[in-house]
Amino acid sequence: MIDQKIILGDANNILPNMEEESVSLVVADPPYNIGKNYGNGSDVKQFDDYMKFTRIWLNHIYKLLKPDGTLYVFMGYKFVSYLYGILDKELGMFFNSWITWHYTQGMGKTKGFSPRHDDILMFTKSKDFVFNIDDIRVPQKYYRKRNNMKGANPGDVWQFSHIHYSHPNRQNHPTQKPEGLIERIVRASSNEGDIVLDPFAGSGTTLRVCQQLGRKGVGIEINSEYVTLCKNRLQKKFVGFDSVDPRMKRVPFDQPKLNL
């Protein structure tokens, strides 16, 4: 099993010291700047300050990515369009997918529609990038001779449930991501032995997934309590990822019977 690395510090101070073009995949879940309590005030910046912070870490990430590397960024609705503009127009990265993570539980509203999704932008450094489609296929809904019965491309709308507060794998972190969701990203856009960077490690989900999939996870986290949380999580016995795409359990409705 490959050891995972967690670094205590500000990503914008740590990233410049890392080797350029050494990272195959970046999974970034930065503060959305919507007032979440991470214990350090990082989610309540003024607009201009937040945009400056975002541009700095994205420029560092661009330099760290290998030519065939990929970046996935989670972002809330307030800033996702600005983020897209920086990646597309300022850094000249290649847009691949705007993924919608749909979940069934979330904040309720009495006026307007309750939010039930997060956005994930997928950009690559070049047109030649790693994408392991056979590692992430989901079972077909129907049997057809023309279909690849190894499974279908999961598409850009993903359904993974939140990790409920009563779940045994729930960590003391306000925005913990499901392991199954990160598993799909890591399997799709990296290979065993690759370096996967998470510049905002949080509860350590990316590192935990990399630990189980044979990747060299590197996490940066500014909050010392979360660093301790990550280290403890990596020491726990693994009994399976804490979430799964519901489609993984399906069997084609009209799959022909075998003649035995």
Coordinates of C-alpha atoms in Angstrom, one line a residue:
M1 CA 0.0 0.0 0.0
I2 CA 1.4 3.4 -1.0
D3 CA 1.8 5.9 1.8
Q4 CA -0.2 9.1 1.6
K5 CA 1.3 12.6 2.4
I6 CA -0.6 15.3 4.2
I7 CA 1.1 18.8 4.6
L8 CA 0.0 21.4 7.1
G9 CA 0.0 24.9 5.5
D10 CA -1.6 27.4 3.1
A11 CA -1.8 25.9 -0.4
N12 CA -0.7 29.1 -2.0
N13 CA 2.5 28.9 0.1
I14 CA 3.1 25.2 -0.4
L15 CA 2.4 24.7 -4.1
P16 CA 5.2 26.9 -5.4
N17 CA 7.7 24.6 -3.7
M18 CA 6.5 21.4 -5.5
E19 CA 8.1 20.0 -8.6
E20 CA 6.6 21.4 -11.8
E21 CA 4.9 18.9 -14.1
S22 CA 5.0 16.2 -11.5
V23 CA 1.2 15.7 -10.8
S24 CA -1.1 13.6 -12.9
L25 CA -4.4 14.6 -11.3
V26 CA -5.6 17.4 -9.1
V27 CA -8.8 17.1 -7.2
A28 CA -9.6 20.5 -5.7
D29 CA -12.4 21.3 -3.4
P30 CA -11.6 24.9 -2.3
P31 CA -13.8 27.0 0.0
Y32 CA -16.9 28.2 -2.0
N33 CA -16.8 31.5 -0.1
I34 CA -20.3 31.1 1.1
G35 CA -19.7 31.4 4.9
K36 CA -19.0 27.8 5.8
N37 CA -17.2 27.4 9.1
Y38 CA -13.8 25.7 8.5
G39 CA -12.4 27.2 11.7
N40 CA -10.1 29.7 10.0
G41 CA -12.2 32.3 8.2
S42 CA -11.2 31.1 4.8
D43 CA -14.8 31.0 3.5
V44 CA -15.7 34.7 4.1
K45 CA -13.4 36.7 1.8
Q46 CA -14.4 39.8 -0.1
F47 CA -15.1 39.2 -3.8
D48 CA -11.8 40.7 -5.1
D49 CA -9.8 38.9 -2.4
Y50 CA -11.4 35.6 -3.2
M51 CA -10.7 36.0 -6.9
K52 CA -7.1 36.8 -6.2
F53 CA -6.8 33.7 -4.0
T54 CA -8.4 31.6 -6.7
R55 CA -6.1 32.9 -9.5
I56 CA -3.0 32.3 -7.4
W57 CA -3.7 28.6 -6.6
L58 CA -4.9 27.8 -10.1
N59 CA -1.8 29.2 -11.7
H60 CA 0.3 27.1 -9.4
I61 CA -1.8 24.0 -10.2
Y62 CA -1.3 24.6 -13.9
K63 CA 2.5 24.5 -13.5
L64 CA 2.4 21.3 -11.4
L65 CA 0.2 19.3 -13.8
K66 CA 1.9 17.0 -16.3
P67 CA 1.2 17.7 -20.0
D68 CA -1.4 14.9 -19.9
G69 CA -2.8 15.8 -16.5
T70 CA -6.3 16.7 -15.5
L71 CA -7.9 19.1 -13.0
Y72 CA -11.3 18.6 -11.3
V73 CA -12.6 21.5 -9.3
F74 CA -15.7 21.5 -7.1
M75 CA -17.4 24.9 -6.9
G76 CA -20.6 26.5 -5.8
Y77 CA -22.9 28.5 -8.0
K78 CA -21.6 31.9 -6.9
F79 CA -18.2 31.5 -8.4
V80 CA -18.3 28.6 -10.9
S81 CA -18.7 30.9 -13.9
Y82 CA -15.7 33.0 -12.8
L83 CA -13.7 29.8 -12.3
Y84 CA -14.6 28.6 -15.8
G85 CA -13.4 31.9 -17.2
I86 CA -10.0 31.7 -15.5
L87 CA -9.4 28.1 -16.6
D88 CA -10.5 28.7 -20.2
K89 CA -9.5 32.2 -21.0
E90 CA -6.6 33.0 -18.7
L91 CA -4.8 29.7 -18.4
G92 CA -5.9 28.3 -21.8
M93 CA -6.7 24.9 -20.4
F94 CA -9.0 22.5 -22.3
F95 CA -12.6 22.2 -21.2
N96 CA -13.8 18.6 -21.0
S97 CA -16.9 18.3 -18.8
W98 CA -19.2 20.3 -16.5
I99 CA -20.2 17.5 -14.1
T100 CA -23.3 17.8 -12.0
W101 CA -23.2 15.9 -8.7
H102 CA -26.8 15.3 -7.8
Y103 CA -27.7 14.4 -4.2
T104 CA -31.0 13.7 -2.6
Q105 CA -30.5 15.7 0.6
G106 CA -29.6 19.3 1.1
M107 CA -30.6 22.7 2.3
G108 CA -34.3 23.3 2.3
K109 CA -36.1 26.4 1.0
T110 CA -39.7 27.7 1.4
K111 CA -39.3 30.3 -1.4
G112 CA -37.5 29.1 -4.5
F113 CA -36.1 25.7 -5.3
S114 CA -34.0 23.8 -2.8
P115 CA -30.4 23.2 -4.1
R116 CA -29.7 19.5 -4.8
H117 CA -26.4 19.6 -6.7
D118 CA -22.8 20.7 -6.8
D119 CA -20.8 21.6 -10.0
I120 CA -17.5 19.9 -10.8
L121 CA -15.4 21.4 -13.7
M122 CA -13.1 19.0 -15.5
F123 CA -10.3 20.7 -17.5
T124 CA -7.1 19.1 -19.0
K125 CA -3.8 20.6 -19.6
S126 CA -3.7 19.4 -23.2
K127 CA -5.8 17.5 -25.7
D128 CA -3.8 14.4 -24.9
F129 CA -4.9 13.3 -21.4
V130 CA -5.5 10.1 -19.4
F131 CA -9.1 8.8 -19.3
N132 CA -9.7 5.2 -18.3
I133 CA -13.2 4.7 -19.5
D134 CA -13.2 0.9 -18.9
D135 CA -12.5 1.5 -15.2
I136 CA -15.6 3.6 -14.6
R137 CA -18.3 2.0 -16.7
V138 CA -21.8 1.5 -15.2
P139 CA -24.0 -1.5 -16.1
Q140 CA -26.3 -1.1 -19.0
K141 CA -30.0 -0.6 -18.3
Y142 CA -31.0 -2.7 -21.3
Y143 CA -29.4 -5.5 -23.3
R144 CA -28.5 -4.6 -26.9
K145 CA -26.1 -6.3 -29.2
R146 CA -24.6 -3.0 -30.2
N147 CA -24.1 -1.9 -26.6
N148 CA -20.8 -2.4 -24.8
M149 CA -22.0 -4.8 -22.2
K150 CA -18.9 -4.0 -20.0
G151 CA -21.0 -1.0 -19.2
A152 CA -21.8 2.5 -20.3
N153 CA -20.0 5.9 -19.9
P154 CA -21.5 7.2 -16.6
G155 CA -22.2 10.6 -18.2
D156 CA -21.9 14.0 -16.6
V157 CA -24.7 13.7 -14.1
W158 CA -23.6 11.7 -11.1
Q159 CA -25.8 10.6 -8.2
F160 CA -24.0 10.0 -4.9
S161 CA -25.7 10.6 -1.5
H162 CA -24.2 12.9 1.0
I163 CA -22.4 11.2 3.9
H164 CA -25.1 11.6 6.5
Y165 CA -24.1 12.7 10.0
S166 CA -25.2 9.3 11.3
H167 CA -22.9 7.4 8.9
P168 CA -20.1 5.6 10.6
N169 CA -17.6 7.2 8.1
R170 CA -18.8 10.7 8.8
Q171 CA -15.9 13.0 9.8
N172 CA -16.1 16.2 11.7
H173 CA -16.0 18.4 8.6
P174 CA -18.8 20.5 7.1
T175 CA -18.3 19.6 3.5
Q176 CA -17.1 16.0 3.4
K177 CA -17.3 14.5 -0.1
P178 CA -18.5 10.9 -0.8
E179 CA -15.6 8.4 -1.4
G180 CA -17.5 6.9 -4.3
L181 CA -17.5 10.2 -6.1
I182 CA -13.8 10.7 -5.7
E183 CA -13.2 7.1 -6.6
R184 CA -14.7 7.7 -10.0
I185 CA -12.5 10.7 -10.6
V186 CA -9.3 9.0 -9.5
R187 CA -10.0 5.8 -11.5
A188 CA -10.9 7.8 -14.6
S189 CA -8.0 10.3 -14.7
S190 CA -5.0 8.6 -13.1
N191 CA -3.1 5.3 -13.1
E192 CA -1.6 3.3 -10.3
G193 CA 1.5 4.9 -8.9
D194 CA 0.6 8.4 -10.2
I195 CA 0.7 11.5 -8.0
V196 CA -2.8 12.8 -7.1
L197 CA -2.9 16.2 -5.5
D198 CA -5.6 17.6 -3.3
P199 CA -4.7 21.2 -2.4
F200 CA -7.6 21.6 0.1
A201 CA -7.5 18.2 1.8
G202 CA -10.3 18.8 4.3
S203 CA -11.6 15.5 5.7
G204 CA -9.1 13.5 3.7
T205 CA -11.4 11.8 1.3
T206 CA -9.1 12.0 -1.7
L207 CA -6.2 10.6 0.3
R208 CA -8.3 7.7 1.6
V209 CA -9.4 6.8 -1.9
C210 CA -5.8 7.1 -3.3
Q211 CA -4.6 4.8 -0.4
Q212 CA -7.0 2.1 -1.6
L213 CA -6.4 2.5 -5.3
G214 CA -2.6 2.6 -5.3
R215 CA -2.1 6.2 -6.1
K216 CA 0.4 8.6 -4.3
G217 CA -1.9 11.1 -2.7
V218 CA -0.6 14.4 -1.6
G219 CA -2.9 16.6 0.5
I220 CA -2.4 20.2 1.7
E221 CA -4.6 21.5 4.6
I222 CA -4.4 24.8 6.4
N223 CA -6.3 23.6 9.5
S224 CA -4.2 21.5 11.9
E225 CA -7.3 19.8 13.3
Y226 CA -8.2 18.5 9.9
V227 CA -4.7 17.3 9.3
T228 CA -5.0 15.2 12.4
L229 CA -8.4 14.0 11.3
C230 CA -6.9 13.0 7.9
K231 CA -4.0 11.1 9.5
N232 CA -6.4 9.2 11.8
R233 CA -8.7 8.4 9.0
L234 CA -5.9 6.8 7.0
Q235 CA -5.1 4.5 9.9
K236 CA -8.6 3.1 10.1
K237 CA -9.5 -0.4 8.7
F238 CA -10.9 -0.2 5.2
V239 CA -14.3 -2.0 4.8
G240 CA -15.4 -0.5 1.4
F241 CA -16.0 3.0 0.0
D242 CA -18.8 4.8 1.9
S243 CA -20.9 5.6 -1.2
V244 CA -21.8 4.0 -4.6
D245 CA -23.6 5.1 -7.8
P246 CA -27.0 3.4 -7.6
R247 CA -26.6 2.3 -11.2
M248 CA -23.8 0.0 -10.3
K249 CA -26.3 -2.4 -8.8
R250 CA -28.5 -2.8 -11.8
V251 CA -28.8 -5.7 -14.2
P252 CA -30.0 -5.2 -17.8
F253 CA -33.8 -5.8 -17.7
D254 CA -33.9 -7.9 -20.8
Q255 CA -30.6 -9.7 -20.6
P256 CA -30.9 -13.0 -22.5
K257 CA -30.7 -16.2 -20.4
L258 CA -27.7 -18.4 -20.7
N259 CA -28.2 -21.8 -22.4
L260 CA -26.6 -24.2 -19.9

